[in-house]
Structures are given as structure tokens and as C-alpha cells.
mmCIF file of C-alpha atoms in Angstrom:
data_model
loop_
_atom_site.group_PDB
_atom_site.id
_atom_site.type_symbol
_atom_site.label_atom_id
_atom_site.label_comp_id
_atom_site.label_asym_id
_atom_site.label_seq_id
_atom_site.Cartn_x
_atom_site.Cartn_y
_atom_site.Cartn_z
ATOM 1 C CA MET A 20 -13.164 -16.664 -22.860
ATOM 2 C CA MET A 21 -13.100 -13.772 -25.343
ATOM 3 C CA ARG A 22 -14.439 -11.416 -22.701
ATOM 4 C CA ARG A 23 -11.684 -12.467 -20.308
ATOM 5 C CA LEU A 24 -9.050 -11.858 -22.982
ATOM 6 C CA GLY A 25 -10.564 -8.433 -23.516
ATOM 7 C CA GLU A 26 -10.260 -7.655 -19.800
ATOM 8 C CA VAL A 27 -6.614 -8.814 -19.804
ATOM 9 C CA SER A 28 -5.865 -6.632 -22.841
ATOM 10 C CA GLU A 29 -7.490 -3.653 -21.152
ATOM 11 C CA LEU A 30 -5.460 -4.236 -17.987
ATOM 12 C CA LEU A 31 -2.265 -4.325 -20.057
ATOM 13 C CA LEU A 32 -3.331 -1.094 -21.776
ATOM 14 C CA PHE A 33 -3.863 0.561 -18.402
ATOM 15 C CA THR A 34 -0.476 -0.645 -17.138
ATOM 16 C CA ALA A 35 1.331 0.689 -20.209
ATOM 17 C CA SER A 36 -0.480 4.041 -19.932
ATOM 18 C CA CYS A 37 0.239 4.298 -16.216
ATOM 19 C CA TYR A 38 3.945 3.501 -16.540
ATOM 20 C CA SER A 39 4.401 5.826 -19.527
ATOM 21 C CA MET A 40 2.645 8.702 -17.795
ATOM 22 C CA THR A 41 4.581 8.201 -14.554
ATOM 23 C CA THR A 42 7.957 7.961 -16.310
ATOM 24 C CA LEU A 43 7.307 11.110 -18.347
ATOM 25 C CA LEU A 44 6.129 13.074 -15.307
ATOM 26 C CA ALA A 45 9.077 11.976 -13.167
ATOM 27 C CA TYR A 46 11.585 12.867 -15.880
ATOM 28 C CA MET A 47 10.022 16.278 -16.572
ATOM 29 C CA MET A 48 9.976 17.162 -12.879
ATOM 30 C CA LEU A 49 13.598 16.086 -12.469
ATOM 31 C CA VAL A 50 14.619 18.286 -15.404
ATOM 32 C CA HIS A 51 12.750 21.249 -13.907
ATOM 33 C CA GLY A 52 14.255 20.695 -10.460
ATOM 34 C CA VAL A 53 11.056 19.740 -8.637
ATOM 35 C CA PRO A 54 11.919 18.443 -5.114
ATOM 36 C CA SER A 55 11.292 14.756 -4.459
ATOM 37 C CA GLN A 56 8.388 15.215 -2.011
ATOM 38 C CA GLN A 57 6.498 17.490 -4.399
ATOM 39 C CA ALA A 58 7.264 15.158 -7.291
ATOM 40 C CA LEU A 59 5.878 12.195 -5.366
ATOM 41 C CA ILE A 60 2.636 14.034 -4.575
ATOM 42 C CA ILE A 61 2.122 14.890 -8.248
ATOM 43 C CA VAL A 62 3.031 11.431 -9.528
ATOM 44 C CA MET A 63 0.639 9.763 -7.067
ATOM 45 C CA TYR A 64 -2.222 10.990 -9.243
ATOM 46 C CA ALA A 65 -0.780 9.419 -12.410
ATOM 47 C CA PRO A 66 -2.484 6.027 -11.806
ATOM 48 C CA MET A 67 -5.868 7.737 -11.487
ATOM 49 C CA PHE A 68 -5.355 9.647 -14.730
ATOM 50 C CA ALA A 69 -4.254 6.396 -16.390
ATOM 51 C CA VAL A 70 -7.624 4.932 -15.380
ATOM 52 C CA LEU A 71 -9.366 7.916 -16.997
ATOM 53 C CA VAL A 72 -7.296 7.515 -20.171
ATOM 54 C CA THR A 73 -8.062 3.790 -20.323
ATOM 55 C CA ASP A 74 -11.792 4.410 -19.958
ATOM 56 C CA LEU A 75 -11.636 6.987 -22.754
ATOM 57 C CA MET A 76 -9.645 4.668 -25.022
ATOM 58 C CA MET A 77 -12.204 1.910 -24.393
ATOM 59 C CA ARG A 78 -14.893 4.403 -25.459
ATOM 60 C CA ARG A 79 -16.976 4.197 -22.333
ATOM 61 C CA ARG A 80 -18.267 6.756 -19.891
ATOM 62 C CA ILE A 81 -15.942 7.722 -17.075
ATOM 63 C CA HIS A 82 -17.243 6.676 -13.680
ATOM 64 C CA LEU A 83 -14.364 6.688 -11.219
ATOM 65 C CA GLN A 84 -16.798 6.231 -8.362
ATOM 66 C CA SER A 85 -17.777 2.809 -9.723
ATOM 67 C CA TYR A 86 -14.224 1.575 -9.058
ATOM 68 C CA MET A 87 -14.348 2.955 -5.504
ATOM 69 C CA ARG A 88 -17.558 1.265 -4.367
ATOM 70 C CA PRO A 89 -18.239 0.557 -1.614
ATOM 71 C CA LEU A 90 -16.415 3.407 0.073
ATOM 72 C CA LEU A 91 -16.866 2.051 3.599
ATOM 73 C CA ILE A 92 -18.300 -1.214 4.922
ATOM 74 C CA GLY A 93 -19.452 -2.140 8.395
ATOM 75 C CA PRO A 94 -19.093 -0.102 11.593
ATOM 76 C CA LEU A 95 -17.476 3.252 10.848
ATOM 77 C CA HIS A 96 -15.103 3.111 13.818
ATOM 78 C CA ARG A 97 -13.737 -0.262 12.656
ATOM 79 C CA ALA A 98 -13.342 0.846 9.033
ATOM 80 C CA LEU A 99 -11.331 3.876 10.186
ATOM 81 C CA MET A 100 -9.387 2.562 13.182
ATOM 82 C CA VAL A 101 -8.154 -0.795 11.847
ATOM 83 C CA PRO A 102 -6.313 0.634 8.798
ATOM 84 C CA ILE A 103 -4.679 3.278 11.013
ATOM 85 C CA ILE A 104 -3.544 0.751 13.625
ATOM 86 C CA MET A 105 -2.069 -1.768 11.167
ATOM 87 C CA PRO A 106 1.007 0.237 10.017
ATOM 88 C CA TRP A 107 1.762 1.072 13.659
ATOM 89 C CA THR A 108 1.533 -2.635 14.465
ATOM 90 C CA ALA A 109 3.838 -3.531 11.569
ATOM 91 C CA TRP A 110 6.320 -0.920 12.832
ATOM 92 C CA MET A 111 6.271 -2.343 16.369
ATOM 93 C CA VAL A 112 6.670 -5.899 15.074
ATOM 94 C CA GLY A 113 9.606 -4.740 12.955
ATOM 95 C CA LEU A 114 11.233 -3.072 15.971
ATOM 96 C CA MET A 115 10.894 -6.264 18.005
ATOM 97 C CA LEU A 116 12.367 -8.343 15.182
ATOM 98 C CA ALA A 117 15.284 -5.931 14.774
ATOM 99 C CA HIS A 118 15.924 -5.853 18.528
ATOM 100 C CA SER A 119 15.839 -9.661 18.734
ATOM 101 C CA LEU A 120 18.536 -9.776 16.042
ATOM 102 C CA GLY A 121 20.758 -7.412 17.990
ATOM 103 C CA VAL A 122 20.149 -4.368 15.791
ATOM 104 C CA GLY A 123 20.086 -1.047 17.620
ATOM 105 C CA VAL A 124 16.607 0.502 17.528
ATOM 106 C CA ARG A 125 15.580 4.088 18.211
ATOM 107 C CA GLY A 126 12.694 6.509 17.789
ATOM 108 C CA PRO A 127 9.540 7.603 19.668
ATOM 109 C CA LEU A 128 8.221 4.080 20.228
ATOM 110 C CA VAL A 129 11.560 2.991 21.704
ATOM 111 C CA ARG A 130 12.055 6.039 23.955
ATOM 112 C CA LEU A 131 8.852 5.225 25.866
ATOM 113 C CA MET A 132 10.588 2.154 27.309
ATOM 114 C CA HIS A 133 13.175 4.392 28.997
ATOM 115 C CA GLY A 134 10.670 6.119 31.249
ATOM 116 C CA PRO A 135 7.075 7.411 31.616
ATOM 117 C CA SER A 136 8.272 10.972 30.987
ATOM 118 C CA GLU A 137 8.348 10.130 27.277
ATOM 119 C CA ALA A 138 4.627 9.291 27.205
ATOM 120 C CA LEU A 139 3.563 12.886 26.488
ATOM 121 C CA SER A 140 6.019 13.318 23.615
ATOM 122 C CA LEU A 141 4.861 9.994 22.176
ATOM 123 C CA ALA A 142 1.231 11.129 22.445
ATOM 124 C CA TRP A 143 2.057 14.322 20.545
ATOM 125 C CA PHE A 144 3.940 12.322 17.926
ATOM 126 C CA MET A 145 0.985 9.953 17.484
ATOM 127 C CA PHE A 146 -1.394 12.918 17.161
ATOM 128 C CA TYR A 147 0.862 14.523 14.548
ATOM 129 C CA ALA A 148 1.148 11.205 12.682
ATOM 130 C CA LEU A 149 -2.640 10.768 12.745
ATOM 131 C CA VAL A 150 -3.229 14.233 11.271
ATOM 132 C CA ASN A 151 -0.535 13.566 8.672
ATOM 133 C CA SER A 152 -2.176 10.250 7.785
ATOM 134 C CA LEU A 153 -5.568 11.874 7.254
ATOM 135 C CA LEU A 154 -4.054 14.600 5.066
ATOM 136 C CA THR A 155 -1.980 12.088 3.093
ATOM 137 C CA THR A 156 -5.133 10.111 2.302
ATOM 138 C CA VAL A 157 -6.044 12.863 -0.168
ATOM 139 C CA PHE A 158 -2.986 11.884 -2.208
ATOM 140 C CA THR A 159 -3.065 8.102 -1.765
ATOM 141 C CA ILE A 160 -6.558 8.085 -3.263
ATOM 142 C CA GLY A 161 -4.841 8.956 -6.553
ATOM 143 C CA GLU A 162 -3.018 5.629 -6.399
ATOM 144 C CA GLU A 163 -5.737 3.562 -4.775
ATOM 145 C CA VAL A 164 -8.281 4.416 -7.487
ATOM 146 C CA ALA A 165 -5.998 2.278 -9.643
ATOM 147 C CA TRP A 166 -4.661 -0.482 -7.347
ATOM 148 C CA ARG A 167 -7.691 -1.161 -5.132
ATOM 149 C CA GLY A 168 -10.149 0.358 -7.595
ATOM 150 C CA TYR A 169 -9.726 -0.264 -11.308
ATOM 151 C CA VAL A 170 -7.187 -3.126 -11.106
ATOM 152 C CA TYR A 171 -9.162 -4.767 -8.286
ATOM 153 C CA VAL A 172 -12.374 -4.715 -10.330
ATOM 154 C CA LYS A 173 -10.662 -6.011 -13.476
ATOM 155 C CA LEU A 174 -8.948 -8.860 -11.650
ATOM 156 C CA GLU A 175 -12.216 -9.854 -9.994
ATOM 157 C CA GLN A 176 -13.641 -10.259 -13.502
ATOM 158 C CA ILE A 177 -10.560 -12.013 -14.907
ATOM 159 C CA LEU A 178 -10.282 -14.430 -11.958
ATOM 160 C CA ALA A 179 -14.026 -15.002 -11.591
ATOM 161 C CA SER A 180 -13.744 -18.635 -12.729
ATOM 162 C CA CYS A 181 -11.082 -19.447 -10.118
ATOM 163 C CA ARG A 182 -12.874 -21.705 -7.625
ATOM 164 C CA SER A 183 -10.216 -21.689 -4.913
ATOM 165 C CA ARG A 184 -10.450 -18.540 -2.808
ATOM 166 C CA ALA A 185 -6.847 -18.959 -1.658
ATOM 167 C CA MET A 186 -5.547 -19.288 -5.227
ATOM 168 C CA LYS A 187 -7.622 -16.319 -6.332
ATOM 169 C CA THR A 188 -6.200 -14.204 -3.512
ATOM 170 C CA MET A 189 -2.652 -15.327 -4.340
ATOM 171 C CA PHE A 190 -2.930 -14.516 -8.060
ATOM 172 C CA HIS A 191 -4.656 -11.216 -7.289
ATOM 173 C CA ALA A 192 -1.971 -10.143 -4.807
ATOM 174 C CA MET A 193 0.903 -11.169 -7.081
ATOM 175 C CA ILE A 194 -0.461 -9.222 -10.057
ATOM 176 C CA VAL A 195 -1.441 -6.089 -8.118
ATOM 177 C CA GLY A 196 1.762 -6.191 -6.067
ATOM 178 C CA ALA A 197 3.957 -6.479 -9.163
ATOM 179 C CA ILE A 198 2.162 -3.639 -10.990
ATOM 180 C CA TRP A 199 2.214 -1.457 -7.864
ATOM 181 C CA SER A 200 5.898 -2.115 -7.168
ATOM 182 C CA LEU A 201 7.135 -1.546 -10.725
ATOM 183 C CA TRP A 202 5.148 1.699 -10.872
ATOM 184 C CA HIS A 203 7.708 3.094 -8.399
ATOM 185 C CA ALA A 204 10.610 2.376 -10.795
ATOM 186 C CA PRO A 205 10.790 5.871 -12.400
ATOM 187 C CA LEU A 206 10.797 7.559 -8.979
ATOM 188 C CA ILE A 207 13.451 5.153 -7.713
ATOM 189 C CA HIS A 208 15.553 5.751 -10.832
ATOM 190 C CA TYR A 209 15.230 9.535 -11.007
ATOM 191 C CA TYR A 210 14.739 10.466 -7.331
ATOM 192 C CA LYS A 211 16.222 7.481 -5.450
ATOM 193 C CA LEU A 212 12.851 7.067 -3.692
ATOM 194 C CA ASN A 213 12.974 4.468 -0.864
ATOM 195 C CA TYR A 214 16.263 2.982 -2.119
ATOM 196 C CA PRO A 215 18.921 5.732 -2.173
ATOM 197 C CA THR A 216 21.852 3.292 -2.017
ATOM 198 C CA THR A 217 20.629 0.308 -4.048
ATOM 199 C CA GLY A 218 18.528 2.085 -6.693
ATOM 200 C CA LEU A 219 16.440 -0.124 -8.966
ATOM 201 C CA MET A 220 17.869 -3.248 -7.314
ATOM 202 C CA GLY A 221 15.571 -2.320 -4.447
ATOM 203 C CA LEU A 222 12.651 -3.522 -6.575
ATOM 204 C CA LEU A 223 13.778 -7.076 -5.779
ATOM 205 C CA VAL A 224 12.808 -6.357 -2.173
ATOM 206 C CA GLN A 225 9.940 -3.949 -2.792
ATOM 207 C CA THR A 226 8.022 -6.314 -5.093
ATOM 208 C CA PRO A 227 7.527 -9.090 -2.497
ATOM 209 C CA LEU A 228 6.678 -6.379 0.055
ATOM 210 C CA MET A 229 3.985 -4.963 -2.232
ATOM 211 C CA ILE A 230 2.650 -8.486 -2.847
ATOM 212 C CA VAL A 231 2.317 -9.077 0.899
ATOM 213 C CA MET A 232 0.630 -5.702 1.407
ATOM 214 C CA SER A 233 -1.680 -6.345 -1.560
ATOM 215 C CA THR A 234 -2.756 -9.597 0.103
ATOM 216 C CA LEU A 235 -3.754 -7.640 3.195
ATOM 217 C CA LEU A 236 -5.328 -4.756 1.284
ATOM 218 C CA LYS A 237 -7.489 -7.136 -0.757
ATOM 219 C CA ALA A 238 -9.062 -8.377 2.469
ATOM 220 C CA ILE A 239 -9.402 -4.819 3.786
ATOM 221 C CA ARG A 240 -11.097 -3.832 0.511
ATOM 222 C CA GLU A 241 -13.595 -6.668 0.865
ATOM 223 C CA ASP A 242 -14.234 -6.213 4.590
ATOM 224 C CA MET A 243 -14.119 -2.438 5.080
ATOM 225 C CA GLY A 244 -14.230 -0.772 1.669
ATOM 226 C CA PHE A 245 -12.097 1.386 -0.598
ATOM 227 C CA MET A 246 -11.447 4.296 1.778
ATOM 228 C CA SER A 247 -10.003 1.980 4.417
ATOM 229 C CA CYS A 248 -7.367 0.893 1.879
ATOM 230 C CA ALA A 249 -6.524 4.512 1.080
ATOM 231 C CA LEU A 250 -6.244 5.304 4.801
ATOM 232 C CA LEU A 251 -3.955 2.321 5.491
ATOM 233 C CA HIS A 252 -1.766 3.311 2.530
ATOM 234 C CA ALA A 253 -1.653 6.911 3.790
ATOM 235 C CA THR A 254 -0.748 5.891 7.345
ATOM 236 C CA TYR A 255 2.026 3.656 6.026
ATOM 237 C CA ASN A 256 3.388 6.531 3.910
ATOM 238 C CA ALA A 257 3.181 8.950 6.849
ATOM 239 C CA LEU A 258 5.089 6.598 9.175
ATOM 240 C CA SER A 259 7.566 5.371 6.564
ATOM 241 C CA PRO A 260 10.301 7.995 7.196
ATOM 242 C CA TYR A 261 10.211 7.260 10.930
ATOM 243 C CA MET A 262 10.322 3.521 10.274
ATOM 244 C CA TYR A 263 13.397 4.090 8.127
ATOM 245 C CA LEU A 264 15.134 6.070 10.879
ATOM 246 C CA SER A 265 14.288 3.474 13.557
ATOM 247 C CA THR A 266 17.413 1.453 12.774
ATOM 248 C CA PRO A 267 20.848 2.267 11.327
ATOM 249 C CA MET A 268 20.271 -0.272 8.553
ATOM 250 C CA PRO A 269 20.305 0.873 4.862
ATOM 251 C CA ASP A 270 17.281 0.791 2.559
ATOM 252 C CA ILE A 271 16.939 -2.913 1.677
ATOM 253 C CA TYR A 272 17.309 -3.765 5.384
ATOM 254 C CA SER A 273 15.086 -0.954 6.686
ATOM 255 C CA LEU A 274 11.820 -1.326 8.589
ATOM 256 C CA ASN A 275 9.778 0.543 5.979
ATOM 257 C CA VAL A 276 10.791 -0.944 2.605
ATOM 258 C CA GLY A 277 13.423 -3.570 3.401
ATOM 259 C CA GLY A 278 13.539 -7.231 4.325
ATOM 260 C CA PRO A 279 12.326 -6.631 7.913
ATOM 261 C CA ALA A 280 9.279 -4.841 6.468
ATOM 262 C CA ILE A 281 8.399 -7.968 4.479
ATOM 263 C CA ALA A 282 8.604 -10.029 7.680
ATOM 264 C CA SER A 283 6.566 -7.599 9.811
ATOM 265 C CA TRP A 284 3.832 -7.079 7.208
ATOM 266 C CA THR A 285 3.645 -10.844 6.635
ATOM 267 C CA ILE A 286 2.983 -11.324 10.360
ATOM 268 C CA VAL A 287 0.335 -8.577 10.377
ATOM 269 C CA THR A 288 -1.313 -10.022 7.246
ATOM 270 C CA MET A 289 -1.366 -13.561 8.651
ATOM 271 C CA ALA A 290 -2.831 -12.299 11.931
ATOM 272 C CA TYR A 291 -5.589 -10.449 10.076
ATOM 273 C CA TYR A 292 -6.503 -13.445 7.918
ATOM 274 C CA ILE A 293 -6.530 -15.762 10.948
ATOM 275 C CA GLY A 294 -8.763 -13.335 12.831
ATOM 276 C CA ARG A 295 -10.973 -13.023 9.766
ATOM 277 C CA ASP A 296 -11.355 -16.805 9.576
ATOM 278 C CA VAL A 297 -12.120 -17.058 13.307
ATOM 279 C CA ARG A 298 -14.806 -14.364 13.007
ATOM 280 C CA ALA A 299 -16.353 -16.124 10.008
ATOM 281 C CA ARG A 300 -16.485 -19.469 11.839
ATOM 282 C CA ALA A 301 -17.971 -17.860 14.938
ATOM 283 C CA TRP A 302 -20.634 -16.191 12.805
ATOM 284 C CA HIS A 303 -21.551 -19.490 11.121
ATOM 285 C CA MET A 304 -21.780 -21.232 14.497
ATOM 286 C CA ARG A 305 -24.349 -18.670 15.652
ATOM 287 C CA LEU A 306 -26.587 -19.433 12.674
#
């Protein structure tokens, strides 16, 4: 019990350090006129440095790699392709939901329906997005060392006595999702990131979205490893501006960080967990 309380206290220490560091960095960059995209890249490393600070304050050796193990699990093609495909799938699901509700949709995925001549431009767009995703992974690692690294490990220890796998997953996703979402608050406040019209009120939508994505990323972490989580996060970030421009709807109704995003990522997450359960049952039947 005392050890668990110690882990909770350490997690709270990390959260306070991470939020303080992020807020200070965002404010300093705003004062010095740093553009939003550059500010975001810099701030994305704040969670990783908060992990380093926490380790130092706990007087233990720094081993970031221990929070990132295993890097990849299973067949390499699966560990790399699945996290890339998922954000594209969520985008397509979101487009179908928006279209079914009578919302006008646009963008490279929509133009293909107007004729085969758009196939080449779509292929180039997908190639560009893939390269962008791979490059963006370098930056999302700064966040993922915290969310799917340090926080993941700590919550596994804190929730070790939870016998129900479903309850453990739910608590894990709610805690990680809330920490992850609120971490964006300084950037939303100072730079209007993701929610230019609603500001911090956007957190009311972003928090459930981050909880849903944390549910999926927990399974990805367990099935494919740390780097698959970083790659999924990077692909989502790379596609996010195009998702936003896919409909005329404002931020809290957008396909990247709005209500439709919650719906589309919920469908993708449910599909993955159902497929995961089917694979597990099939494997047990072969034994």
C-alpha cells in the first residue's frame, strides 16, 4: 500500500513538473514571438524533460530507454503499418459520418470519388503525408516517452492489483487521457492550438478524445511496442490540419479535434479491440 502511494505521489510530481515546464516554455516563446509551429515542436519535448527531472528528484539513475521498452513487438511490417493506417481510417470514418449528416466534405480523399484522374494526386498526397509522419515521429517521441512511457509504466504499477482487465484499461485511459489533454492547455491558451474559436473550452471536447485515443494506444503499446504509439501519434498530427479542412465546421465540430473525431476514433478503437479479442480466441482454439 505504501509503495502504491509512493508511485501516486511520484506521478503527481511528474504531472506538476510537466505542466509547469510547458506553461513557462509556452509563455516565454509567446513573449519572444516564436511562431506556433516552432513553439509546438519545442514544447513537445517538455514531457520528456519532465520525466528526466522526476527521475533526478527521486534520486535514481536516468534510464529513459527503460520506459520505452519494448520498442517494437511482433512482425515489423504490422508494427509499422497498423499505426500509420489507423489515423487514415479515422479520417475516412469521420468523412462518412459528416457526409451522412449532410455536412459538406472536401479534400484529397473526397476528390478521388469525382474521377480516376485524381488518383495520382492522391498518391502523391499520401506519399507526402507518409514522409511527414515519419519525420514527425522524431518530435512525438518527446511526448510519448511520458504518456506511453513513464506514465504507462507507473500506472501499470499503481493498477497492478486491479483484477478486471476492462476496469484497468478504463482507469488507465482516463488518467492518461486527462493528463495528456490538460497538457495542451498552455498552448491552447497562448497559441489557440486546435481550438482557435473556443479556446480553453475546447478541453471539454479534447479530454474525451484523448481518453478514447489513450484506450487505443494502450492496446497498441501492449501489442506492438512503444515506437508504434509514437508513429500513430505522428501520423495523426501530420494529418490533423487536413482533417480540420475537410469540413467547414469550426474546431469543436472538426474531424481532427472535435465531436466527430471522438465518434470516429471510438469506432476505430472498438474495431481494434474486437479484432484483438477475435485473434486471441482463435489463438487459444489452436492450442
